[in-house]
Amino acid sequence: MNLEGGCACRAIRYRLTASPLIVNACHCRDCQRLTGGPFAINIWIEAKFVEPGRIAPKSFRLSAGSGKPLDIFFCDTCGTALWSRYHIVPGDCLFVRAGTLDTPEAVKPDVHIFTRSKLPWLTLPEGVPAFETMYKLDEIWPAESRERLRRNRAEQA
Ligand SMILES: [Zn+2]
Ligand SMILES: [Zn+2]
């Protein structure tokens, strides 16, 4: 997989050089506020597979629901949020916003999370796992992704 994306003003460009570990649709209130939409589509991927272009995004820090900080990376010119980093997440991973891809139809959510704050008019597709809050990775992730994350954590150690 070699997906490209960027911000609305095109100052910031990036390329994903591996397939996602998993694609989470997150319906938490923070994601609703940050996207202005009903949920965020987060591509969970090792940071080394997010190849930045010439200009690096700026970041700001929020305190996530977990109590551990969350950094949001955005374009300094147009304000588009491109990805985030959750400090509670093991390894060195980013959550890339699928809506910033040039071809956002290239990925679709594998799982819906924090559906306790899902907007009531939105009906989730049948057959896609959905959780009130977060899930345990072993419940959802394919073996290949679990192995990639294990290797990523080992590289960080
Ligand atoms: Zn921009
Ligand atoms: Zn969220």
PDB file of C-alpha atoms and ligand atoms in Angstrom:
ATOM      1  CA  MET A   1       0.000   0.000   0.000  1.00  0.00           C
ATOM      2  CA  ASN A   2       1.300   3.457  -0.854  1.00  0.00           C
ATOM      3  CA  LEU A   3      -1.340   6.003   0.075  1.00  0.00           C
ATOM      4  CA  GLU A   4      -0.733   9.727  -0.118  1.00  0.00           C
ATOM      5  CA  GLY A   5      -2.463  12.553   1.618  1.00  0.00           C
ATOM      6  CA  GLY A   6      -2.146  16.064   2.935  1.00  0.00           C
ATOM      7  CA  CYS A   7      -3.823  19.100   4.409  1.00  0.00           C
ATOM      8  CA  ALA A   8      -6.425  21.313   2.779  1.00  0.00           C
ATOM      9  CA  CYS A   9      -3.955  24.016   1.635  1.00  0.00           C
ATOM     10  CA  ARG A  10      -1.516  21.339   0.364  1.00  0.00           C
ATOM     11  CA  ALA A  11       1.454  22.765   2.305  1.00  0.00           C
ATOM     12  CA  ILE A  12       1.756  19.452   4.133  1.00  0.00           C
ATOM     13  CA  ARG A  13       1.967  16.179   2.251  1.00  0.00           C
ATOM     14  CA  TYR A  14       2.646  12.653   3.497  1.00  0.00           C
ATOM     15  CA  ARG A  15       2.857   9.089   2.252  1.00  0.00           C
ATOM     16  CA  LEU A  16       1.936   5.858   4.041  1.00  0.00           C
ATOM     17  CA  THR A  17       4.462   3.187   3.107  1.00  0.00           C
ATOM     18  CA  ALA A  18       2.691   0.256   4.777  1.00  0.00           C
ATOM     19  CA  SER A  19      -0.883  -0.860   5.197  1.00  0.00           C
ATOM     20  CA  PRO A  20      -2.723   0.176   8.398  1.00  0.00           C
ATOM     21  CA  LEU A  21      -2.384  -2.014  11.488  1.00  0.00           C
ATOM     22  CA  ILE A  22      -6.084  -1.367  11.981  1.00  0.00           C
ATOM     23  CA  VAL A  23      -8.574   1.362  11.082  1.00  0.00           C
ATOM     24  CA  ASN A  24     -10.608   2.640  14.032  1.00  0.00           C
ATOM     25  CA  ALA A  25     -13.702   4.779  13.665  1.00  0.00           C
ATOM     26  CA  CYS A  26     -13.717   6.702  16.941  1.00  0.00           C
ATOM     27  CA  HIS A  27     -16.988   8.220  18.122  1.00  0.00           C
ATOM     28  CA  CYS A  28     -15.596   9.836  21.274  1.00  0.00           C
ATOM     29  CA  ARG A  29     -16.463  13.456  22.017  1.00  0.00           C
ATOM     30  CA  ASP A  30     -12.898  14.641  21.426  1.00  0.00           C
ATOM     31  CA  CYS A  31     -12.883  13.142  17.924  1.00  0.00           C
ATOM     32  CA  GLN A  32     -16.274  14.693  17.218  1.00  0.00           C
ATOM     33  CA  ARG A  33     -14.985  18.116  18.248  1.00  0.00           C
ATOM     34  CA  LEU A  34     -11.655  17.792  16.457  1.00  0.00           C
ATOM     35  CA  THR A  35     -13.210  16.683  13.181  1.00  0.00           C
ATOM     36  CA  GLY A  36     -16.493  18.576  13.374  1.00  0.00           C
ATOM     37  CA  GLY A  37     -18.102  15.305  12.279  1.00  0.00           C
ATOM     38  CA  PRO A  38     -19.767  12.250  13.843  1.00  0.00           C
ATOM     39  CA  PHE A  39     -16.494  10.288  14.210  1.00  0.00           C
ATOM     40  CA  ALA A  40     -12.815  10.262  13.229  1.00  0.00           C
ATOM     41  CA  ILE A  41     -11.377   7.575  10.953  1.00  0.00           C
ATOM     42  CA  ASN A  42      -8.011   6.794  12.507  1.00  0.00           C
ATOM     43  CA  ILE A  43      -5.436   4.745  10.608  1.00  0.00           C
ATOM     44  CA  TRP A  44      -3.321   3.143  13.328  1.00  0.00           C
ATOM     45  CA  ILE A  45       0.176   2.714  11.868  1.00  0.00           C
ATOM     46  CA  GLU A  46       3.821   2.662  12.956  1.00  0.00           C
ATOM     47  CA  ALA A  47       5.283   6.204  12.801  1.00  0.00           C
ATOM     48  CA  LYS A  48       8.170   5.029  10.593  1.00  0.00           C
ATOM     49  CA  PHE A  49       5.652   4.219   7.847  1.00  0.00           C
ATOM     50  CA  VAL A  50       4.339   7.791   7.790  1.00  0.00           C
ATOM     51  CA  GLU A  51       6.753   9.510   5.446  1.00  0.00           C
ATOM     52  CA  PRO A  52       6.464  13.275   5.814  1.00  0.00           C
ATOM     53  CA  GLY A  53       6.952  15.726   2.983  1.00  0.00           C
ATOM     54  CA  ARG A  54       9.075  18.873   3.048  1.00  0.00           C
ATOM     55  CA  ILE A  55       7.053  20.688   5.735  1.00  0.00           C
ATOM     56  CA  ALA A  56       6.433  19.092   9.123  1.00  0.00           C
ATOM     57  CA  PRO A  57       3.145  19.663  10.948  1.00  0.00           C
ATOM     58  CA  LYS A  58       2.943  21.559  14.241  1.00  0.00           C
ATOM     59  CA  SER A  59       1.426  19.924  17.293  1.00  0.00           C
ATOM     60  CA  PHE A  60      -0.516  20.741  20.407  1.00  0.00           C
ATOM     61  CA  ARG A  61      -1.192  18.610  23.471  1.00  0.00           C
ATOM     62  CA  LEU A  62      -4.503  17.571  24.963  1.00  0.00           C
ATOM     63  CA  SER A  63      -5.184  15.370  27.942  1.00  0.00           C
ATOM     64  CA  ALA A  64      -6.944  12.274  26.615  1.00  0.00           C
ATOM     65  CA  GLY A  65      -9.705  10.395  28.416  1.00  0.00           C
ATOM     66  CA  SER A  66      -7.091   7.853  29.500  1.00  0.00           C
ATOM     67  CA  GLY A  67      -5.277  10.511  31.560  1.00  0.00           C
ATOM     68  CA  LYS A  68      -2.202  10.177  29.301  1.00  0.00           C
ATOM     69  CA  PRO A  69      -1.536  13.064  26.902  1.00  0.00           C
ATOM     70  CA  LEU A  70      -2.527  13.135  23.280  1.00  0.00           C
ATOM     71  CA  ASP A  71      -0.628  15.179  20.672  1.00  0.00           C
ATOM     72  CA  ILE A  72      -2.509  16.453  17.638  1.00  0.00           C
ATOM     73  CA  PHE A  73      -0.445  17.297  14.536  1.00  0.00           C
ATOM     74  CA  PHE A  74      -1.853  19.953  12.242  1.00  0.00           C
ATOM     75  CA  CYS A  75      -0.943  22.282   9.395  1.00  0.00           C
ATOM     76  CA  ASP A  76       0.254  25.631  10.683  1.00  0.00           C
ATOM     77  CA  THR A  77      -1.272  27.407   7.687  1.00  0.00           C
ATOM     78  CA  CYS A  78      -4.740  25.906   7.226  1.00  0.00           C
ATOM     79  CA  GLY A  79      -5.273  24.139  10.569  1.00  0.00           C
ATOM     80  CA  THR A  80      -6.091  20.707   9.132  1.00  0.00           C
ATOM     81  CA  ALA A  81      -5.385  17.981  11.715  1.00  0.00           C
ATOM     82  CA  LEU A  82      -3.447  15.195   9.984  1.00  0.00           C
ATOM     83  CA  TRP A  83      -2.616  12.702  12.685  1.00  0.00           C
ATOM     84  CA  SER A  84      -2.300  12.252  16.425  1.00  0.00           C
ATOM     85  CA  ARG A  85      -0.131  10.373  18.880  1.00  0.00           C
ATOM     86  CA  TYR A  86      -1.645   8.809  21.991  1.00  0.00           C
ATOM     87  CA  HIS A  87       0.951   8.430  24.718  1.00  0.00           C
ATOM     88  CA  ILE A  88      -0.949   5.513  26.224  1.00  0.00           C
ATOM     89  CA  VAL A  89      -0.487   3.483  23.015  1.00  0.00           C
ATOM     90  CA  PRO A  90       2.466   1.070  23.072  1.00  0.00           C
ATOM     91  CA  GLY A  91       5.294   1.416  20.548  1.00  0.00           C
ATOM     92  CA  ASP A  92       5.859   4.371  18.251  1.00  0.00           C
ATOM     93  CA  CYS A  93       2.567   4.677  16.400  1.00  0.00           C
ATOM     94  CA  LEU A  94       0.499   7.435  14.837  1.00  0.00           C
ATOM     95  CA  PHE A  95      -3.218   7.727  14.136  1.00  0.00           C
ATOM     96  CA  VAL A  96      -3.547   9.205  10.665  1.00  0.00           C
ATOM     97  CA  ARG A  97      -6.883  10.807   9.777  1.00  0.00           C
ATOM     98  CA  ALA A  98      -8.193   8.865   6.798  1.00  0.00           C
ATOM     99  CA  GLY A  99     -10.160  11.902   5.610  1.00  0.00           C
ATOM    100  CA  THR A 100      -6.841  13.610   4.760  1.00  0.00           C
ATOM    101  CA  LEU A 101      -5.925  10.900   2.229  1.00  0.00           C
ATOM    102  CA  ASP A 102      -6.152  11.794  -1.454  1.00  0.00           C
ATOM    103  CA  THR A 103      -8.235   8.626  -1.791  1.00  0.00           C
ATOM    104  CA  PRO A 104     -10.076   8.254   1.521  1.00  0.00           C
ATOM    105  CA  GLU A 105     -12.154   5.467  -0.017  1.00  0.00           C
ATOM    106  CA  ALA A 106      -9.011   3.314   0.029  1.00  0.00           C
ATOM    107  CA  VAL A 107      -9.597   2.392   3.688  1.00  0.00           C
ATOM    108  CA  LYS A 108     -12.666   1.627   5.724  1.00  0.00           C
ATOM    109  CA  PRO A 109     -13.187   1.204   9.467  1.00  0.00           C
ATOM    110  CA  ASP A 110     -12.390  -2.292  10.776  1.00  0.00           C
ATOM    111  CA  VAL A 111     -13.993  -1.450  14.103  1.00  0.00           C
ATOM    112  CA  HIS A 112     -16.076   1.301  15.718  1.00  0.00           C
ATOM    113  CA  ILE A 113     -15.069   2.486  19.191  1.00  0.00           C
ATOM    114  CA  PHE A 114     -16.529   4.756  21.881  1.00  0.00           C
ATOM    115  CA  THR A 115     -19.980   4.194  20.431  1.00  0.00           C
ATOM    116  CA  ARG A 116     -21.406   5.254  23.812  1.00  0.00           C
ATOM    117  CA  SER A 117     -21.236   8.798  22.393  1.00  0.00           C
ATOM    118  CA  LYS A 118     -22.217   7.840  18.829  1.00  0.00           C
ATOM    119  CA  LEU A 119     -24.684  10.316  17.364  1.00  0.00           C
ATOM    120  CA  PRO A 120     -28.150   8.757  17.564  1.00  0.00           C
ATOM    121  CA  TRP A 121     -29.101   9.301  13.889  1.00  0.00           C
ATOM    122  CA  LEU A 122     -26.088   7.350  12.669  1.00  0.00           C
ATOM    123  CA  THR A 123     -26.597   3.643  11.959  1.00  0.00           C
ATOM    124  CA  LEU A 124     -23.440   1.547  11.946  1.00  0.00           C
ATOM    125  CA  PRO A 125     -22.969  -1.086   9.243  1.00  0.00           C
ATOM    126  CA  GLU A 126     -23.887  -4.623  10.214  1.00  0.00           C
ATOM    127  CA  GLY A 127     -21.063  -7.078  10.673  1.00  0.00           C
ATOM    128  CA  VAL A 128     -18.474  -4.454  11.685  1.00  0.00           C
ATOM    129  CA  PRO A 129     -17.485  -4.840  15.360  1.00  0.00           C
ATOM    130  CA  ALA A 130     -18.477  -1.940  17.609  1.00  0.00           C
ATOM    131  CA  PHE A 131     -17.549  -1.219  21.224  1.00  0.00           C
ATOM    132  CA  GLU A 132     -18.960   1.156  23.840  1.00  0.00           C
ATOM    133  CA  THR A 133     -15.382   2.169  24.707  1.00  0.00           C
ATOM    134  CA  MET A 134     -12.111   0.509  23.608  1.00  0.00           C
ATOM    135  CA  TYR A 135     -11.482  -3.155  22.849  1.00  0.00           C
ATOM    136  CA  LYS A 136      -8.606  -5.486  23.663  1.00  0.00           C
ATOM    137  CA  LEU A 137      -6.282  -5.736  20.658  1.00  0.00           C
ATOM    138  CA  ASP A 138      -6.358  -9.546  20.740  1.00  0.00           C
ATOM    139  CA  GLU A 139     -10.129  -9.462  20.180  1.00  0.00           C
ATOM    140  CA  ILE A 140      -9.954  -7.582  16.893  1.00  0.00           C
ATOM    141  CA  TRP A 141      -6.510  -7.349  15.376  1.00  0.00           C
ATOM    142  CA  PRO A 142      -5.309  -9.870  12.794  1.00  0.00           C
ATOM    143  CA  ALA A 143      -2.230 -11.875  13.836  1.00  0.00           C
ATOM    144  CA  GLU A 144      -0.045 -10.046  11.322  1.00  0.00           C
ATOM    145  CA  SER A 145      -0.844  -6.642  12.861  1.00  0.00           C
ATOM    146  CA  ARG A 146      -0.252  -7.926  16.401  1.00  0.00           C
ATOM    147  CA  GLU A 147       3.143  -9.211  15.261  1.00  0.00           C
ATOM    148  CA  ARG A 148       3.990  -5.850  13.650  1.00  0.00           C
ATOM    149  CA  LEU A 149       3.110  -4.024  16.889  1.00  0.00           C
ATOM    150  CA  ARG A 150       5.152  -6.499  18.925  1.00  0.00           C
ATOM    151  CA  ARG A 151       8.174  -5.813  16.690  1.00  0.00           C
ATOM    152  CA  ASN A 152       7.566  -2.043  16.911  1.00  0.00           C
ATOM    153  CA  ARG A 153       7.534  -2.198  20.716  1.00  0.00           C
ATOM    154  CA  ALA A 154      10.733  -4.258  20.709  1.00  0.00           C
ATOM    155  CA  GLU A 155      12.430  -1.643  18.500  1.00  0.00           C
ATOM    156  CA  GLN A 156      11.470   1.065  21.007  1.00  0.00           C
ATOM    157  CA  ALA A 157      12.863  -0.815  24.001  1.00  0.00           C
TER     158      ALA A 157
HETATM  159 ZN    ZN B   1      -2.433  23.293   5.193  1.00  0.00          ZN
HETATM  160 ZN    ZN B   2     -11.768   9.527  19.706  1.00  0.00          ZN
END
